[in-house]
Amino acid sequence: MKAHVYKRDHINTDEIIPARYLNMDQEADLAKYAMEDIDTEFVKKVEKGDVIIAGENFGCGSSREHAVWALRGAGVKAVIADSFARIFYRNSINNGFLAIECKGISQSVPHGASLDIDLKEGKIQDLDSGKIYTFSPLPDFALQMLECGGLLNLITKS
Amino acid sequence: MGQTITEKILAKHAGKKSVKPGELVNASVDLIMCHDVTTTPAIDMMKEHGIKKVFDPEKVVIMPDHFVPNKDIKSAEMVRKIRIWADEMGINKFYDLGNHGVCHALLPEQGHVKPGMTIVGADSHTCTHGALGAFSTGIGSTDLAAALISGELWFKVPPTILFNISGTLAEGVYAKDIILEIIRRIGVDGARYKAMEFRGPVIDDLSIEARMTITNMAIEAGGKSGIVAPDEKTIAYLKEHGAEEEYDLMKSDEDAVYEQVIEIDVSDLQPMIAFPHLPDNGKAVTEIKEKIKIDQAYIGSCTNGRIEDLRIAAKILEGKKVPKGTRCIVIPATTEIWKQANKEGLLDIFMEAGATVSAPTCGACLGGHMGIIAADEKCISTTNRNFVGRMGSPKAEVYLASPASVAAAAVSGYICDHRKLGEK
Ligand code: SF4
């Protein structure tokens, strides 16, 4: 998985998926416009399984879950940020999408680095430099949701 | 140990005596709000999981607002899908075109919001409803589907920051200026994951509508919710808006534990203008040295599209003209507000001044329709977000301000101190 690094803080949902595309709600449609207002080239560059690295408060702004779907649809496997805005984080967990909080990561991982994530151990390794970053492992209920494939699977099962 | 109002509401709905910040609880929800953008995915999810009914249709309120009157075929289809689904589910509280309005203005206006409730809405500004003493927060579509199915949701109990607002608000300085100042001080993530509780003599003096302007923007500081403890004004508002009389008047205990207490004396506060591209980029209008010419002035939204806001704007626009090269758009937030503004002659004032008035809608607040801005244009707006691309082109600029400041900019063509309008 390759890292797409955006060092900026407060990357908001209007940049991740602008409102002009909110007349659509299918992941495949939204995917075409992921990150459009921050980087028009993103969808051309991203490959399945890549990760986004960003600064503080990633995903602030609106409650549109379309932001998570657009990224996932574009092939993004995880967002690793210094911190997340609440609703984006919650939407990620509910979708079984990986949002990993790792302080300081946006300033250290070079663009294009190949990363490996160990969820249980809470470790991210930069395979090029060998450098290891640690994060607090996801809470149990979040891991459970990841395993189930999201909140709805969890509640409709029980 | 004492508890905050937010902890009390969550504890009660989780069936517990008390809760602590950080604790994960499953709480029942009293009211679920759905709008046109975020609801269709929840409908699909429910269908995919074979769910054929909502837990309690009486607790669900639906109001298409973002792209209404439908702006294109796709949005028309979304609303149609919601309409058909609402019928199937037996949801009667559906505010369709003609009775419609921007969700956060409509919900309390129609008497759905009551103190002590837990309210979730699939919209980030659902924090608005804390102005009436409810715990109210924004969620995404999956949460919405989960709440519709089960009537409960998981919450991490937020720590509370108390904002004690004291002093005397100067003439021409409004609730919008207070909240822009608060966000300027603590930043767009200053209250991330936290409940923001507002109190103090200045809050006591504010009308309920003005309190809504403040709680509305809690999310712009990253807050999970904003709340004002209910008082006599709250009760009067509930009566006036036909809310049923049963409700739970809670307030924070004297010895409640706050994560932080922030004291703000607003006596010296000036009208605030939040510069592009973040709501925390506020400056006192008196400190702005450059001349900023605006292309568009926008008055509306769930932050400042209520009747009191329109009255303030009309007072400034009355008998004046929007100059050539400047556009002014006024969007009353709900049908009732539109009618009231019409009755009071405010709509005439706007139109005579060369502004245009539209039907209620979120419109250009989120760059949907009704006043999208082009590259290199500048818009001053009574809305709540000035992110890149928020009102249209990613190359445009949005400045946030109170209805008075926006109306004054509409009249002069420049960002200016509305108190000095007409002075040479
Ligand atoms: S008026 Fe603007 S902020 Fe309010 S609900 Fe509509 S789009 Fe969101």
Coordinates of C-alpha atoms and ligand atoms in Angstrom, one line a residue:
Chain A
M1 CA 0.0 0.0 0.0
K2 CA 1.4 3.3 -1.1
A3 CA 1.1 6.5 0.9
H4 CA -0.5 9.7 -0.5
V5 CA 0.6 12.3 1.9
Y6 CA -1.3 15.6 2.5
K7 CA 0.5 17.4 5.3
R8 CA -2.4 19.9 5.8
D9 CA -4.7 20.0 8.8
H10 CA -8.5 20.3 8.7
I11 CA -9.0 18.6 5.3
N12 CA -12.8 18.8 5.2
T13 CA -15.6 16.8 3.7
D14 CA -16.3 19.5 1.1
E15 CA -12.8 18.9 -0.2
I16 CA -13.1 15.1 0.1
I17 CA -16.4 15.0 -1.8
P18 CA -17.8 18.4 -2.9
A19 CA -21.5 19.0 -2.4
R20 CA -22.0 19.3 -6.2
Y21 CA -21.8 15.5 -6.3
L22 CA -24.2 14.9 -3.4
N23 CA -27.0 14.3 -5.8
M24 CA -25.5 10.8 -6.1
D25 CA -25.1 8.2 -3.3
Q26 CA -23.5 5.2 -5.0
E27 CA -19.9 4.5 -4.0
A28 CA -18.8 3.9 -7.6
D29 CA -20.2 7.3 -8.7
L30 CA -18.7 9.2 -5.8
A31 CA -15.4 7.5 -6.2
K32 CA -14.7 9.4 -9.4
Y33 CA -14.6 12.7 -7.5
A34 CA -12.7 11.7 -4.4
M35 CA -10.5 14.5 -3.0
E36 CA -11.3 16.6 -6.0
D37 CA -11.2 20.0 -4.3
I38 CA -7.9 19.3 -2.7
D39 CA -6.1 17.4 -5.5
T40 CA -7.7 17.0 -8.9
E41 CA -5.1 14.3 -9.8
F42 CA -5.9 12.1 -6.8
V43 CA -8.2 9.7 -8.5
K44 CA -5.8 9.2 -11.4
K45 CA -2.9 8.4 -9.0
V46 CA -4.6 6.3 -6.4
E47 CA -4.4 2.5 -6.7
K48 CA -6.4 -0.1 -4.8
G49 CA -5.1 -0.6 -1.3
D50 CA -3.4 2.8 -1.0
V51 CA -3.6 4.9 2.1
I52 CA -4.0 8.6 2.7
I53 CA -1.8 10.3 5.3
A54 CA -3.1 13.6 6.6
G55 CA -2.7 16.2 9.4
E56 CA -5.0 17.1 12.3
N57 CA -8.8 17.0 12.2
F58 CA -9.2 15.0 9.0
G59 CA -12.8 14.9 7.7
C60 CA -14.1 17.9 9.6
G61 CA -17.3 19.6 8.3
S62 CA -20.4 17.9 7.2
S63 CA -21.8 14.5 8.3
R64 CA -21.8 13.2 4.7
E65 CA -20.8 9.5 4.8
H66 CA -20.3 10.0 1.1
A67 CA -16.7 11.1 2.1
V68 CA -15.9 7.6 3.4
W69 CA -17.6 6.0 0.4
A70 CA -15.8 8.2 -2.1
L71 CA -12.4 7.3 -0.6
R72 CA -13.2 3.6 -0.2
G73 CA -14.7 3.5 -3.8
A74 CA -11.5 5.1 -5.1
G75 CA -9.6 2.2 -3.6
V76 CA -8.3 3.8 -0.4
K77 CA -7.8 1.2 2.2
A78 CA -7.2 3.4 5.2
V79 CA -6.7 7.0 6.2
I80 CA -4.0 7.6 8.8
A81 CA -4.1 11.0 10.3
D82 CA -2.7 13.0 13.2
S83 CA -6.3 13.2 14.3
F84 CA -9.8 12.9 13.0
A85 CA -13.0 15.0 13.2
R86 CA -15.7 13.1 15.1
I87 CA -18.3 12.4 12.6
F88 CA -15.9 11.2 9.9
Y89 CA -14.2 8.9 12.5
R90 CA -17.6 7.5 13.6
N91 CA -18.7 7.0 10.0
S92 CA -15.5 5.2 9.2
I93 CA -15.9 2.8 12.2
N94 CA -19.6 2.3 11.3
N95 CA -18.5 1.3 7.7
G96 CA -15.8 -1.0 8.8
F97 CA -13.4 1.5 7.1
L98 CA -9.9 2.0 8.6
A99 CA -9.3 5.4 10.2
I100 CA -6.1 5.3 12.2
E101 CA -5.1 8.1 14.5
C102 CA -1.3 8.4 14.7
K103 CA 0.1 11.6 16.0
G104 CA 2.8 13.3 14.0
I105 CA 2.6 10.9 11.1
S106 CA 1.8 13.5 8.5
Q107 CA 5.1 15.2 9.0
S108 CA 7.2 12.0 8.9
V109 CA 6.1 9.6 6.2
P110 CA 7.4 10.6 2.7
H111 CA 5.0 10.8 -0.2
G112 CA 4.8 7.5 -2.0
A113 CA 6.2 5.4 0.8
S114 CA 5.1 1.7 1.0
L115 CA 3.4 1.0 4.3
D116 CA 2.4 -2.1 6.2
I117 CA -0.2 -1.8 9.0
D118 CA -0.5 -4.2 11.9
L119 CA -3.9 -3.4 13.5
K120 CA -3.6 -5.7 16.5
E121 CA -0.2 -4.5 17.5
G122 CA -0.9 -0.9 16.6
K123 CA 2.1 -0.5 14.3
I124 CA 2.7 1.1 10.9
Q125 CA 5.9 0.2 9.1
D126 CA 7.5 2.2 6.4
L127 CA 8.8 -0.6 4.3
D128 CA 11.3 1.6 2.4
S129 CA 13.0 3.1 5.4
G130 CA 12.2 0.5 7.9
K131 CA 10.8 3.1 10.3
I132 CA 8.0 2.1 12.6
Y133 CA 5.2 4.3 13.9
T134 CA 3.0 3.2 16.7
F135 CA -0.7 4.0 17.4
S136 CA -3.1 2.9 20.1
P137 CA -4.8 -0.1 18.7
L138 CA -8.4 0.4 17.8
P139 CA -10.9 -0.1 20.6
D140 CA -12.5 -3.6 20.8
F141 CA -15.9 -2.5 19.5
A142 CA -14.3 -0.9 16.5
L143 CA -12.4 -4.0 15.7
Q144 CA -15.6 -6.0 16.1
M145 CA -17.3 -3.7 13.6
L146 CA -14.4 -4.1 11.2
E147 CA -14.7 -7.8 11.4
C148 CA -18.4 -7.7 10.9
G149 CA -18.2 -5.3 8.0
G150 CA -19.9 -2.4 9.8
L151 CA -22.5 -1.3 12.3
L152 CA -25.5 -2.5 10.4
N153 CA -24.2 -6.0 10.1
L154 CA -23.5 -6.0 13.8
I155 CA -26.9 -4.8 14.9
T156 CA -29.0 -6.8 12.4
K157 CA -27.1 -9.9 13.5
S158 CA -27.8 -9.5 17.2
Chain B
M1 CA -20.1 13.8 42.2
G2 CA -22.1 16.3 40.1
Q3 CA -23.0 15.9 36.5
T4 CA -23.4 18.2 33.5
I5 CA -26.7 18.5 31.7
T6 CA -25.2 16.5 28.8
E7 CA -24.2 13.6 31.1
K8 CA -27.6 13.6 32.8
I9 CA -29.5 13.4 29.5
L10 CA -27.2 10.6 28.2
A11 CA -27.4 8.7 31.6
K12 CA -31.1 8.8 31.6
H13 CA -31.4 7.5 28.0
A14 CA -28.9 4.8 28.7
G15 CA -30.8 3.6 31.7
K16 CA -28.1 4.6 34.1
K17 CA -27.8 6.7 37.2
S18 CA -24.7 8.5 36.0
V19 CA -22.2 8.4 33.2
K20 CA -18.6 9.6 32.9
P21 CA -16.8 11.2 30.0
G22 CA -15.2 8.6 27.8
E23 CA -17.7 5.9 28.7
L24 CA -19.4 4.1 25.8
V25 CA -23.1 3.9 26.2
N26 CA -26.1 2.7 24.2
A27 CA -28.7 5.4 24.5
S28 CA -32.3 5.5 23.3
V29 CA -33.1 8.3 20.9
D30 CA -36.2 10.4 21.1
L31 CA -36.1 12.1 17.7
I32 CA -34.5 11.3 14.4
M33 CA -34.1 13.9 11.7
C34 CA -33.7 12.9 8.0
H35 CA -33.1 15.2 5.0
D36 CA -32.7 14.7 1.3
V37 CA -28.9 14.2 1.0
T38 CA -28.2 11.6 3.7
T39 CA -31.4 9.6 3.9
T40 CA -31.4 7.6 0.6
P41 CA -28.3 5.7 1.5
A42 CA -29.9 4.7 4.9
I43 CA -33.0 3.5 3.0
D44 CA -30.8 1.3 0.8
M45 CA -28.9 -0.1 3.8
M46 CA -32.1 -1.0 5.5
K47 CA -33.4 -2.7 2.4
E48 CA -30.2 -4.6 1.9
H49 CA -30.5 -5.9 5.5
G50 CA -34.1 -6.9 4.9
I51 CA -35.5 -4.4 7.4
K52 CA -39.1 -3.5 6.6
K53 CA -40.0 -1.0 9.3
V54 CA -38.6 1.8 11.5
F55 CA -38.7 1.3 15.2
D56 CA -41.2 4.1 15.8
P57 CA -42.5 6.3 12.9
E58 CA -43.7 8.9 15.3
K59 CA -40.2 9.7 16.3
V60 CA -39.0 10.3 12.8
V61 CA -39.2 13.7 11.1
I62 CA -38.3 14.1 7.4
M63 CA -37.6 17.3 5.5
P64 CA -36.0 17.5 2.1
D65 CA -34.2 20.8 2.2
H66 CA -30.7 20.9 0.6
F67 CA -31.6 20.7 -3.0
V68 CA -35.3 21.7 -2.9
P69 CA -37.2 22.8 -5.0
N70 CA -35.4 19.9 -6.7
K71 CA -32.4 21.3 -8.6
D72 CA -32.0 18.5 -11.1
I73 CA -33.2 15.1 -12.1
K74 CA -30.9 13.3 -9.6
S75 CA -32.1 15.3 -6.6
A76 CA -35.7 14.9 -7.7
E77 CA -35.2 11.2 -7.7
M78 CA -33.7 11.2 -4.3
V79 CA -36.6 13.1 -2.8
R80 CA -39.1 10.9 -4.7
K81 CA -37.4 7.8 -3.2
I82 CA -37.7 9.2 0.3
R83 CA -41.3 10.2 -0.2
I84 CA -42.3 6.7 -1.3
W85 CA -40.3 5.1 1.6
A86 CA -41.8 7.4 4.2
D87 CA -45.2 6.4 3.0
E88 CA -44.3 2.7 3.3
M89 CA -42.9 3.3 6.8
G90 CA -46.0 5.2 7.9
I91 CA -43.9 8.3 8.7
N92 CA -46.3 11.2 8.8
K93 CA -44.0 14.0 9.9
F94 CA -42.9 14.7 6.4
Y95 CA -42.4 18.4 5.4
D96 CA -42.7 18.4 1.7
L97 CA -42.5 21.4 -0.6
G98 CA -44.9 24.1 0.5
N99 CA -44.5 23.3 4.2
H100 CA -40.7 22.8 4.0
G101 CA -37.7 24.5 5.4
V102 CA -34.1 24.1 6.3
C103 CA -34.0 21.2 8.8
H104 CA -32.5 22.9 11.8
A105 CA -34.8 25.9 11.5
L106 CA -37.8 23.8 10.9
L107 CA -37.4 21.1 13.6
P108 CA -37.7 23.5 16.6
E109 CA -40.1 25.8 14.8
Q110 CA -42.6 23.0 14.4
G111 CA -42.4 22.0 18.1
H112 CA -40.5 18.8 17.6
V113 CA -37.5 19.7 19.9
K114 CA -37.9 19.5 23.6
P115 CA -35.5 19.9 26.6
G116 CA -34.0 16.7 27.9
M117 CA -34.4 14.8 24.6
T118 CA -31.7 12.9 22.7
I119 CA -31.9 13.9 19.1
V120 CA -29.9 12.6 16.2
G121 CA -29.9 14.0 12.7
A122 CA -28.1 12.9 9.6
D123 CA -26.6 16.4 9.3
S124 CA -23.6 17.9 11.1
H125 CA -25.4 21.0 12.3
T126 CA -27.9 18.9 14.3
C127 CA -26.1 20.4 17.3
T128 CA -28.4 23.4 16.8
H129 CA -31.1 21.9 18.9
G130 CA -29.1 22.0 22.1
A131 CA -30.3 25.6 22.3
L132 CA -33.5 24.2 23.8
G133 CA -31.7 22.0 26.3
A134 CA -31.6 18.8 24.4
F135 CA -28.6 16.5 23.6
S136 CA -28.5 16.7 19.9
T137 CA -25.8 15.6 17.5
G138 CA -25.0 14.9 13.9
I139 CA -24.6 11.4 12.5
G140 CA -23.9 9.8 9.1
S141 CA -26.2 7.6 7.1
T142 CA -25.2 4.2 8.7
D143 CA -25.9 5.6 12.1
L144 CA -29.2 7.0 10.8
A145 CA -30.1 3.5 9.5
A146 CA -29.1 2.0 12.9
A147 CA -31.2 4.5 14.8
L148 CA -34.2 4.0 12.5
I149 CA -34.0 0.3 13.0
S150 CA -33.3 0.0 16.7
G151 CA -34.2 3.4 18.3
E152 CA -30.8 3.6 19.9
L153 CA -27.2 4.4 19.2
W154 CA -23.8 4.0 20.7
F155 CA -22.3 7.2 22.1
K156 CA -19.0 8.0 23.8
V157 CA -20.0 10.3 26.6
P158 CA -18.2 13.6 25.7
P159 CA -16.3 15.7 28.2
T160 CA -17.9 19.2 28.5
I161 CA -16.3 22.6 28.0
L162 CA -18.2 25.3 29.8
F163 CA -18.3 28.7 28.1
N164 CA -19.3 31.4 30.5
I165 CA -20.3 34.5 28.6
S166 CA -20.4 37.6 30.6
G167 CA -20.3 41.4 30.1
T168 CA -22.6 43.6 28.0
L169 CA -23.0 43.1 24.3
A170 CA -22.6 46.4 22.4
E171 CA -25.2 47.6 20.1
G172 CA -24.9 46.0 16.7
V173 CA -23.0 43.0 18.0
Y174 CA -24.9 39.7 17.8
A175 CA -24.9 36.0 18.7
K176 CA -23.1 35.3 15.4
D177 CA -20.2 37.5 16.5
I178 CA -20.0 35.7 19.8
I179 CA -19.8 32.3 18.3
L180 CA -17.3 33.4 15.6
E181 CA -15.2 34.8 18.5
I182 CA -15.4 31.6 20.5
I183 CA -14.3 29.6 17.4
R184 CA -11.5 32.1 16.7
R185 CA -10.2 31.5 20.2
I186 CA -10.4 27.8 20.4
G187 CA -9.9 26.9 16.8
V188 CA -11.9 24.6 14.4
D189 CA -10.9 21.6 16.5
G190 CA -10.8 23.3 19.9
A191 CA -13.8 21.3 21.1
R192 CA -13.3 18.1 19.0
Y193 CA -15.5 15.3 20.4
K194 CA -16.7 17.5 23.2
A195 CA -19.9 19.0 24.4
M196 CA -20.0 22.8 24.5
E197 CA -22.2 24.2 27.2
F198 CA -23.0 27.9 27.0
R199 CA -24.2 29.9 29.9
G200 CA -23.8 33.3 31.7
P201 CA -25.7 36.5 31.7
V202 CA -25.2 37.2 28.0
I203 CA -26.7 33.8 27.1
D204 CA -29.6 34.4 29.5
D205 CA -30.4 37.6 27.6
L206 CA -30.3 36.1 24.2
S207 CA -33.5 35.0 22.5
I208 CA -33.9 31.3 21.7
E209 CA -33.3 32.0 18.0
A210 CA -30.0 33.8 18.8
R211 CA -29.0 30.9 21.1
M212 CA -29.6 28.6 18.1
T213 CA -27.1 30.6 16.1
I214 CA -24.5 29.8 18.8
T215 CA -25.2 26.1 19.2
N216 CA -25.5 25.7 15.5
M217 CA -21.8 26.4 15.1
A218 CA -20.6 24.1 17.8
I219 CA -19.6 21.7 15.1
E220 CA -17.4 24.4 13.6
A221 CA -15.2 24.1 16.6
G222 CA -15.3 20.3 16.2
G223 CA -17.9 19.9 19.0
K224 CA -20.2 16.9 19.3
S225 CA -23.0 19.0 20.7
G226 CA -23.8 22.5 21.9
I227 CA -26.2 23.0 24.8
V228 CA -27.9 25.8 26.8
A229 CA -29.8 24.8 29.9
P230 CA -33.5 25.5 29.5
D231 CA -35.0 28.6 31.2
E232 CA -38.2 30.6 31.1
K233 CA -37.5 31.7 27.6
T234 CA -37.2 28.1 26.5
I235 CA -40.5 27.3 28.1
A236 CA -42.1 30.3 26.4
Y237 CA -40.7 29.2 23.0
L238 CA -41.9 25.7 23.4
K239 CA -45.4 27.0 24.2
E240 CA -45.4 29.3 21.2
H241 CA -44.3 26.6 18.9
G242 CA -46.8 24.0 20.1
A243 CA -44.4 21.5 21.7
E244 CA -46.2 19.1 24.0
E245 CA -46.0 20.0 27.6
E246 CA -44.1 17.0 28.8
Y247 CA -40.4 17.6 28.9
D248 CA -37.5 17.2 31.2
L249 CA -35.9 20.4 32.4
M250 CA -32.4 19.5 33.4
K251 CA -29.4 21.6 34.2
S252 CA -25.8 21.0 35.2
D253 CA -25.1 20.4 38.9
E254 CA -23.2 23.1 40.8
D255 CA -20.4 20.6 41.3
A256 CA -20.5 19.2 37.8
V257 CA -17.0 18.4 36.4
Y258 CA -16.0 20.3 33.3
E259 CA -12.9 19.5 31.3
Q260 CA -12.4 23.2 30.9
V261 CA -14.1 26.4 31.8
I262 CA -13.6 29.3 29.4
E263 CA -14.6 32.8 30.5
I264 CA -15.4 35.3 27.8
D265 CA -16.3 38.9 28.5
V266 CA -18.0 40.2 25.4
S267 CA -18.2 43.9 26.4
D268 CA -15.4 44.8 23.9
L269 CA -16.5 42.4 21.2
Q270 CA -16.8 43.9 17.7
P271 CA -18.7 42.6 14.7
M272 CA -16.7 39.6 13.5
I273 CA -15.9 38.5 9.9
A274 CA -14.4 35.0 9.4
F275 CA -12.0 35.1 6.5
P276 CA -11.5 32.3 4.0
H277 CA -11.1 29.3 4.4
L278 CA -11.9 28.3 7.9
P279 CA -14.5 29.5 10.4
D280 CA -11.8 30.1 13.0
N281 CA -10.2 32.8 10.8
G282 CA -12.2 35.5 12.4
K283 CA -11.2 39.2 12.6
A284 CA -12.9 42.1 14.3
V285 CA -14.3 44.3 11.5
T286 CA -12.6 47.3 13.1
E287 CA -9.2 45.6 12.5
I288 CA -9.7 45.0 8.8
K289 CA -7.4 47.4 6.9
E290 CA -7.9 46.2 3.3
K291 CA -10.9 47.1 1.2
I292 CA -12.6 43.8 0.3
K293 CA -15.0 44.1 -2.6
I294 CA -17.7 41.5 -2.6
D295 CA -19.6 40.0 -5.5
Q296 CA -22.4 38.4 -3.5
A297 CA -24.1 38.8 -0.1
Y298 CA -26.0 35.8 1.1
I299 CA -28.5 35.9 3.9
G300 CA -30.1 32.6 5.0
S301 CA -29.3 29.1 6.3
C302 CA -29.8 27.2 9.6
T303 CA -27.4 29.6 11.2
N304 CA -29.0 32.9 10.4
G305 CA -32.1 32.5 8.2
R306 CA -34.7 33.0 10.9
I307 CA -37.2 35.8 11.3
E308 CA -35.0 37.8 13.7
D309 CA -32.1 37.7 11.3
L310 CA -34.3 38.8 8.4
R311 CA -35.6 41.8 10.5
I312 CA -32.0 42.8 11.3
A313 CA -31.0 42.6 7.6
A314 CA -34.1 44.4 6.5
K315 CA -33.4 47.3 8.8
I316 CA -30.1 47.9 7.1
L317 CA -31.4 47.3 3.6
E318 CA -34.5 49.4 3.9
G319 CA -34.5 52.4 1.5
K320 CA -31.1 51.5 0.1
K321 CA -29.9 49.9 -3.1
V322 CA -27.5 47.0 -3.7
P323 CA -25.0 48.7 -6.0
K324 CA -24.3 47.5 -9.6
G325 CA -21.8 44.7 -9.6
T326 CA -23.0 43.3 -6.3
R327 CA -25.7 40.6 -5.8
C328 CA -27.7 40.0 -2.7
I329 CA -29.7 36.8 -2.1
V330 CA -32.1 36.4 0.8
I331 CA -33.4 32.9 1.7
P332 CA -35.9 32.7 4.6
A333 CA -35.1 29.4 6.2
T334 CA -38.6 28.0 6.4
T335 CA -42.0 28.4 4.9
E336 CA -43.4 29.9 8.1
I337 CA -40.5 32.4 8.2
W338 CA -41.1 33.3 4.6
K339 CA -44.7 34.0 5.3
Q340 CA -44.0 36.0 8.4
A341 CA -41.3 38.0 6.6
N342 CA -43.9 38.7 3.9
K343 CA -46.5 39.8 6.3
E344 CA -44.1 42.2 8.0
G345 CA -43.1 43.7 4.6
L346 CA -39.5 42.5 4.8
L347 CA -39.6 40.7 1.5
D348 CA -40.7 44.0 -0.2
I349 CA -37.8 45.8 1.5
F350 CA -35.3 43.2 0.2
M351 CA -36.7 43.3 -3.4
E352 CA -36.9 47.1 -3.4
A353 CA -33.3 47.2 -2.4
G354 CA -32.4 45.1 -5.4
A355 CA -31.9 41.8 -3.5
T356 CA -33.6 38.7 -4.6
V357 CA -35.7 36.4 -2.4
S358 CA -36.0 32.7 -2.9
A359 CA -38.1 29.9 -1.6
P360 CA -36.7 28.2 1.6
T361 CA -33.7 25.9 0.8
C362 CA -30.2 25.2 1.9
G363 CA -29.3 26.5 -1.5
A364 CA -25.9 28.0 -2.0
C365 CA -24.9 27.5 1.7
L366 CA -23.4 24.2 0.7
G367 CA -22.9 25.1 -3.0
G368 CA -26.0 23.2 -4.0
H369 CA -27.9 25.8 -6.1
M370 CA -29.6 29.3 -5.8
G371 CA -26.5 31.4 -5.8
I372 CA -23.4 29.4 -6.6
I373 CA -20.3 31.5 -6.9
A374 CA -17.7 31.5 -9.7
A375 CA -13.9 31.3 -9.6
D376 CA -12.4 34.5 -8.1
E377 CA -15.6 35.7 -6.7
K378 CA -16.1 36.7 -3.1
C379 CA -19.2 36.1 -1.1
I380 CA -20.1 37.3 2.4
S381 CA -22.5 35.0 4.0
T382 CA -24.6 34.5 7.1
T383 CA -23.9 30.7 6.9
N384 CA -21.5 28.7 9.0
R385 CA -18.8 27.3 6.7
N386 CA -16.3 29.1 4.5
F387 CA -14.3 26.0 3.4
V388 CA -12.7 25.8 0.0
G389 CA -15.4 25.2 -2.6
R390 CA -18.2 25.4 0.0
M391 CA -20.4 27.8 -2.0
G392 CA -19.3 26.9 -5.5
S393 CA -15.9 27.2 -7.2
P394 CA -12.9 26.0 -5.2
K395 CA -11.3 29.2 -6.4
A396 CA -14.0 31.5 -4.8
E397 CA -13.8 33.0 -1.3
V398 CA -16.4 33.0 1.4
Y399 CA -16.5 35.3 4.4
L400 CA -18.8 34.5 7.3
A401 CA -20.6 37.2 9.3
S402 CA -23.8 38.3 11.1
P403 CA -26.9 39.3 9.1
A404 CA -26.2 42.9 9.9
S405 CA -22.7 42.8 8.5
V406 CA -23.8 40.9 5.4
A407 CA -26.6 43.3 4.7
A408 CA -24.2 46.2 5.1
A409 CA -21.8 44.7 2.7
A410 CA -24.7 44.2 0.3
V411 CA -25.5 47.9 0.4
S412 CA -21.9 49.2 0.2
G413 CA -20.4 46.5 -2.1
Y414 CA -17.6 46.1 0.4
I415 CA -17.0 44.4 3.8
C416 CA -17.6 47.2 6.3
D417 CA -18.6 48.0 9.8
H418 CA -22.4 48.0 9.6
R419 CA -22.6 50.5 12.5
K420 CA -20.8 53.1 10.4
L421 CA -22.8 52.6 7.2
G422 CA -23.6 56.0 5.7
E423 CA -20.8 57.7 7.5
K424 CA -18.3 59.2 5.1
Ligands
SF4_1 S1 -28.4 25.6 5.7 FE1 -26.3 25.0 5.2 S2 -25.4 24.3 7.1 FE2 -27.6 24.4 7.4 S3 -28.3 22.3 7.0 FE3 -28.5 23.5 5.1 S4 -26.5 23.1 4.1 FE4 -26.2 22.5 6.2

